mmCIF file of C-alpha atoms in Angstrom:
data_model
loop_
_atom_site.group_PDB
_atom_site.id
_atom_site.type_symbol
_atom_site.label_atom_id
_atom_site.label_comp_id
_atom_site.label_asym_id
_atom_site.label_seq_id
_atom_site.Cartn_x
_atom_site.Cartn_y
_atom_site.Cartn_z
ATOM 1 C CA MET A 1 -1.012 -1.672 -30.370
ATOM 2 C CA PRO A 2 -3.217 -4.470 -28.970
ATOM 3 C CA ASN A 3 -3.920 -4.643 -25.249
ATOM 4 C CA ARG A 4 -3.528 -7.697 -23.047
ATOM 5 C CA GLY A 5 -6.544 -9.969 -23.067
ATOM 6 C CA GLY A 6 -8.064 -8.296 -26.118
ATOM 7 C CA LEU A 7 -9.428 -5.398 -24.035
ATOM 8 C CA THR A 8 -10.480 -2.169 -25.718
ATOM 9 C CA ASP A 9 -8.356 0.871 -24.860
ATOM 10 C CA ARG A 10 -11.076 2.127 -22.505
ATOM 11 C CA GLU A 11 -11.345 -1.246 -20.747
ATOM 12 C CA ALA A 12 -7.556 -1.509 -20.471
ATOM 13 C CA ALA A 13 -7.296 1.991 -18.957
ATOM 14 C CA ILE A 14 -10.008 1.135 -16.414
ATOM 15 C CA ASP A 15 -8.165 -2.106 -15.653
ATOM 16 C CA ALA A 16 -5.221 -0.024 -14.341
ATOM 17 C CA LEU A 17 -7.535 1.404 -11.653
ATOM 18 C CA ILE A 18 -8.979 -2.034 -10.901
ATOM 19 C CA ARG A 19 -5.456 -3.481 -10.449
ATOM 20 C CA PHE A 20 -4.587 -0.553 -8.146
ATOM 21 C CA ALA A 21 -7.651 -1.226 -5.945
ATOM 22 C CA TRP A 22 -7.352 -5.040 -5.961
ATOM 23 C CA ALA A 23 -3.692 -4.783 -4.957
ATOM 24 C CA LEU A 24 -4.701 -3.022 -1.731
ATOM 25 C CA ASP A 25 -7.251 -5.706 -0.875
ATOM 26 C CA GLU A 26 -4.898 -8.560 -1.755
ATOM 27 C CA GLY A 27 -1.809 -6.968 -0.189
ATOM 28 C CA SER A 28 -0.024 -7.556 -3.498
ATOM 29 C CA SER A 29 3.032 -5.415 -4.212
ATOM 30 C CA GLU A 30 3.352 -7.000 -7.668
ATOM 31 C CA LEU A 31 -0.209 -6.161 -8.694
ATOM 32 C CA SER A 32 0.151 -2.648 -7.300
ATOM 33 C CA ALA A 33 3.389 -2.109 -9.253
ATOM 34 C CA SER A 34 1.695 -3.318 -12.452
ATOM 35 C CA SER A 35 -0.888 -0.527 -12.124
ATOM 36 C CA LEU A 36 1.618 2.359 -11.907
ATOM 37 C CA THR A 37 4.211 4.004 -14.121
ATOM 38 C CA GLU A 38 7.749 4.149 -12.750
ATOM 39 C CA ASP A 39 7.437 7.911 -12.099
ATOM 40 C CA ALA A 40 3.822 7.802 -10.864
ATOM 41 C CA THR A 41 2.459 10.376 -8.419
ATOM 42 C CA MET A 42 -0.248 9.859 -5.788
ATOM 43 C CA VAL A 43 -1.917 12.871 -4.142
ATOM 44 C CA LEU A 44 -4.276 12.597 -1.160
ATOM 45 C CA SER A 45 -6.663 15.392 -0.185
ATOM 46 C CA PHE A 46 -6.697 14.050 3.385
ATOM 47 C CA THR A 47 -4.333 12.609 5.950
ATOM 48 C CA HIS A 48 -4.496 8.879 6.532
ATOM 49 C CA ASN A 49 -3.751 9.147 10.274
ATOM 50 C CA GLY A 50 -0.212 10.114 9.402
ATOM 51 C CA ALA A 51 0.411 6.685 7.856
ATOM 52 C CA ILE A 52 0.541 8.030 4.293
ATOM 53 C CA PRO A 53 1.981 11.423 3.265
ATOM 54 C CA ARG A 54 -0.279 13.693 1.221
ATOM 55 C CA GLU A 55 1.906 13.308 -1.880
ATOM 56 C CA LEU A 56 4.082 10.411 -2.986
ATOM 57 C CA THR A 57 6.232 10.137 -6.107
ATOM 58 C CA GLY A 58 7.690 7.020 -7.696
ATOM 59 C CA ARG A 59 6.190 3.566 -8.142
ATOM 60 C CA ASP A 60 8.384 1.852 -5.534
ATOM 61 C CA THR A 61 7.638 4.520 -2.908
ATOM 62 C CA ILE A 62 3.888 4.422 -3.549
ATOM 63 C CA VAL A 63 3.718 0.618 -3.525
ATOM 64 C CA GLU A 64 5.738 0.169 -0.328
ATOM 65 C CA THR A 65 3.833 2.927 1.484
ATOM 66 C CA LEU A 66 0.415 1.566 0.483
ATOM 67 C CA MET A 67 1.331 -2.032 1.291
ATOM 68 C CA SER A 68 2.755 -1.044 4.703
ATOM 69 C CA ALA A 69 -0.156 1.200 5.688
ATOM 70 C CA VAL A 70 -3.143 -0.543 4.075
ATOM 71 C CA GLY A 71 -2.437 -3.636 1.963
ATOM 72 C CA ARG A 72 -0.748 -5.855 4.544
ATOM 73 C CA PRO A 73 -2.069 -4.766 7.975
ATOM 74 C CA LEU A 74 -5.768 -4.176 7.239
ATOM 75 C CA ASP A 75 -8.762 -6.161 5.994
ATOM 76 C CA THR A 76 -10.140 -3.997 3.179
ATOM 77 C CA THR A 77 -12.383 -3.871 0.149
ATOM 78 C CA HIS A 78 -12.087 -1.084 -2.433
ATOM 79 C CA MET A 79 -15.064 -1.028 -4.812
ATOM 80 C CA ALA A 80 -14.978 1.183 -7.918
ATOM 81 C CA THR A 81 -18.194 2.482 -9.449
ATOM 82 C CA ASN A 82 -19.534 5.309 -11.656
ATOM 83 C CA ILE A 83 -16.368 5.168 -13.747
ATOM 84 C CA ARG A 84 -15.921 7.815 -16.440
ATOM 85 C CA CYS A 85 -13.018 7.295 -18.824
ATOM 86 C CA GLU A 86 -11.974 9.325 -21.859
ATOM 87 C CA VAL A 87 -9.248 7.840 -24.048
ATOM 88 C CA ASP A 88 -7.152 9.963 -26.406
ATOM 89 C CA GLY A 89 -4.561 7.867 -28.235
ATOM 90 C CA ASP A 90 -2.154 6.422 -25.656
ATOM 91 C CA LYS A 91 -3.541 8.527 -22.791
ATOM 92 C CA ALA A 92 -6.710 8.421 -20.733
ATOM 93 C CA GLU A 93 -8.347 10.512 -18.030
ATOM 94 C CA LEU A 94 -10.479 8.605 -15.565
ATOM 95 C CA GLN A 95 -12.763 9.482 -12.666
ATOM 96 C CA ALA A 96 -14.361 6.968 -10.330
ATOM 97 C CA GLN A 97 -16.103 6.732 -7.007
ATOM 98 C CA ILE A 98 -14.501 4.268 -4.602
ATOM 99 C CA LEU A 99 -16.069 2.827 -1.467
ATOM 100 C CA ALA A 100 -13.140 1.744 0.682
ATOM 101 C CA GLN A 101 -14.006 -0.329 3.767
ATOM 102 C CA HIS A 102 -11.281 -0.831 6.400
ATOM 103 C CA PHE A 103 -11.127 -3.238 9.343
ATOM 104 C CA ARG A 104 -8.161 -4.040 11.551
ATOM 105 C CA GLY A 105 -6.286 -7.076 10.296
ATOM 106 C CA GLY A 106 -8.135 -10.291 11.150
ATOM 107 C CA GLU A 107 -11.280 -8.454 12.283
ATOM 108 C CA GLY A 108 -13.044 -8.066 8.937
ATOM 109 C CA LEU A 109 -15.178 -11.159 9.459
ATOM 110 C CA GLY A 110 -16.104 -10.282 13.052
ATOM 111 C CA PRO A 111 -19.842 -10.715 13.736
ATOM 112 C CA GLU A 112 -20.304 -7.307 15.396
ATOM 113 C CA PHE A 113 -19.348 -5.146 12.361
ATOM 114 C CA ASN A 114 -19.173 -2.059 14.551
ATOM 115 C CA ASP A 115 -15.495 -1.117 14.483
ATOM 116 C CA PHE A 116 -14.670 -0.074 10.932
ATOM 117 C CA TYR A 117 -13.653 2.936 8.868
ATOM 118 C CA LEU A 118 -15.414 3.518 5.552
ATOM 119 C CA PHE A 119 -14.267 6.067 2.964
ATOM 120 C CA GLY A 120 -16.361 7.472 0.129
ATOM 121 C CA ASN A 121 -13.553 8.564 -2.222
ATOM 122 C CA ILE A 122 -13.305 10.259 -5.591
ATOM 123 C CA TYR A 123 -10.338 9.036 -7.680
ATOM 124 C CA LYS A 124 -9.038 11.089 -10.607
ATOM 125 C CA CYS A 125 -6.419 9.291 -12.671
ATOM 126 C CA SER A 126 -4.171 10.103 -15.585
ATOM 127 C CA ILE A 127 -3.402 6.820 -17.312
ATOM 128 C CA VAL A 128 -0.953 6.028 -20.111
ATOM 129 C CA ARG A 129 -0.314 3.061 -22.353
ATOM 130 C CA ALA A 130 3.022 1.403 -21.576
ATOM 131 C CA ASP A 131 3.587 -1.300 -24.205
ATOM 132 C CA ASP A 132 0.582 -3.639 -23.952
ATOM 133 C CA LEU A 133 -0.425 -2.497 -20.444
ATOM 134 C CA TRP A 134 -2.071 0.736 -19.311
ATOM 135 C CA ARG A 135 -0.698 2.272 -16.100
ATOM 136 C CA ILE A 136 -1.604 5.135 -13.774
ATOM 137 C CA SER A 137 0.810 8.067 -14.048
ATOM 138 C CA LYS A 138 -1.064 10.214 -11.518
ATOM 139 C CA VAL A 139 -3.854 9.441 -9.088
ATOM 140 C CA THR A 140 -5.535 12.052 -6.924
ATOM 141 C CA ILE A 141 -7.702 10.668 -4.133
ATOM 142 C CA LYS A 142 -10.257 12.940 -2.483
ATOM 143 C CA ALA A 143 -12.289 11.775 0.497
ATOM 144 C CA ALA A 144 -15.862 12.974 -0.041
ATOM 145 C CA TRP A 145 -16.943 11.502 3.304
ATOM 146 C CA THR A 146 -15.972 9.015 5.978
ATOM 147 C CA GLN A 147 -17.878 6.943 8.493
ATOM 148 C CA GLY A 148 -16.688 5.011 11.512
ATOM 149 C CA ASN A 149 -13.549 4.868 13.614
ATOM 150 C CA PRO A 150 -10.494 6.592 12.059
ATOM 151 C CA GLU A 151 -8.204 4.769 14.512
ATOM 152 C CA ILE A 152 -8.747 1.631 12.409
ATOM 153 C CA THR A 153 -6.187 2.938 9.938
ATOM 154 C CA GLN A 154 -3.503 3.333 12.626
ATOM 155 C CA MET A 155 -1.063 0.515 13.303
ATOM 156 C CA PRO A 156 -2.662 -1.689 15.993
ATOM 157 C CA LYS A 157 -0.871 -1.660 19.363
ATOM 158 C CA SER A 158 -0.608 -5.451 19.157
ATOM 159 C CA ASN A 159 1.453 -5.041 15.969
ATOM 160 C CA GLN A 160 3.595 -2.411 17.684
ATOM 161 C CA SER A 161 4.278 -4.683 20.671
ATOM 162 C CA THR A 162 5.005 -7.609 18.346
ATOM 163 C CA LEU A 163 7.480 -5.431 16.466
ATOM 164 C CA VAL A 164 9.150 -4.334 19.735
ATOM 165 C CA SER A 165 9.308 -7.970 20.944
ATOM 166 C CA CYS A 166 10.876 -9.024 17.663
ATOM 167 C CA LEU A 167 13.461 -6.229 17.872
ATOM 168 C CA ASN A 168 14.248 -7.077 21.525
ATOM 169 C CA SER A 169 14.634 -10.757 20.642
ATOM 170 C CA ASN A 170 16.982 -9.879 17.782
ATOM 171 C CA LEU A 171 18.954 -7.566 20.075
ATOM 172 C CA LYS A 172 19.358 -10.342 22.686
ATOM 173 C CA ASP A 173 20.498 -12.750 19.949
ATOM 174 C CA ILE A 174 23.018 -10.250 18.574
ATOM 175 C CA THR A 175 24.345 -9.514 22.081
ATOM 176 C CA ALA A 176 24.790 -13.237 22.770
ATOM 177 C CA ARG A 177 26.671 -13.654 19.473
ATOM 178 C CA ILE A 178 28.988 -10.763 20.344
ATOM 179 C CA TRP A 179 29.792 -12.313 23.731
ATOM 180 C CA ARG A 180 30.493 -15.686 22.085
ATOM 181 C CA LEU A 181 32.818 -14.017 19.565
ATOM 182 C CA ARG A 182 34.577 -12.124 22.348
ATOM 183 C CA ALA A 183 35.084 -15.364 24.279
ATOM 184 C CA LYS A 184 36.553 -17.090 21.200
ATOM 185 C CA SER A 185 38.762 -14.105 20.396
ATOM 186 C CA THR A 186 40.068 -13.900 23.964
ATOM 187 C CA SER A 187 40.817 -17.626 24.074
ATOM 188 C CA PHE A 188 43.017 -17.225 20.976
ATOM 189 C CA GLY A 189 44.835 -14.231 22.457
ATOM 190 C CA VAL A 190 43.170 -11.683 20.149
ATOM 191 C CA LEU A 191 42.604 -8.256 21.628
ATOM 192 C CA VAL A 192 38.978 -7.172 21.472
ATOM 193 C CA ASP A 193 37.860 -3.519 21.577
ATOM 194 C CA GLY A 194 41.462 -2.393 21.837
ATOM 195 C CA GLY A 195 41.785 -3.924 25.326
#
């Protein structure tokens, strides 16, 4: 079966890993989903400051977790190199080294370049052909080394306070709506809350 874009089977299998990495840097749920099988598994050999469990199963779960913890809130680049890929029919086994640079959102272009978290990772992937697209069925990510500030990968306090402000604002709006409904109901002689 031909692959999209006329890629060889080896190139198409490697493209699944490239889509997986690019999706993190672009914050793209769609691209991430295109790189994974529906029943995909992701295993981490390390904790990502509690933001990502050590093992995730299912494309939707993996995509949403990665986008929430890495793809949307952080400025990142994930660069794949030293890729080894063995194709056997509609299956492939792949190993790659990934340099994964992380900055807090909006700080990646800062001139000081001193508050970052860099991973030197080893990715091992089982990849399968699904129609004309190759997808990762299992990815194991092992951190060989890290450098920098691990707090970078935690949700920034500014995001936490923004989230709390948003929730408080919504709560005030909902409370005001309830009081308006109560006032209307009372003016029409409707009993509210049983009273």
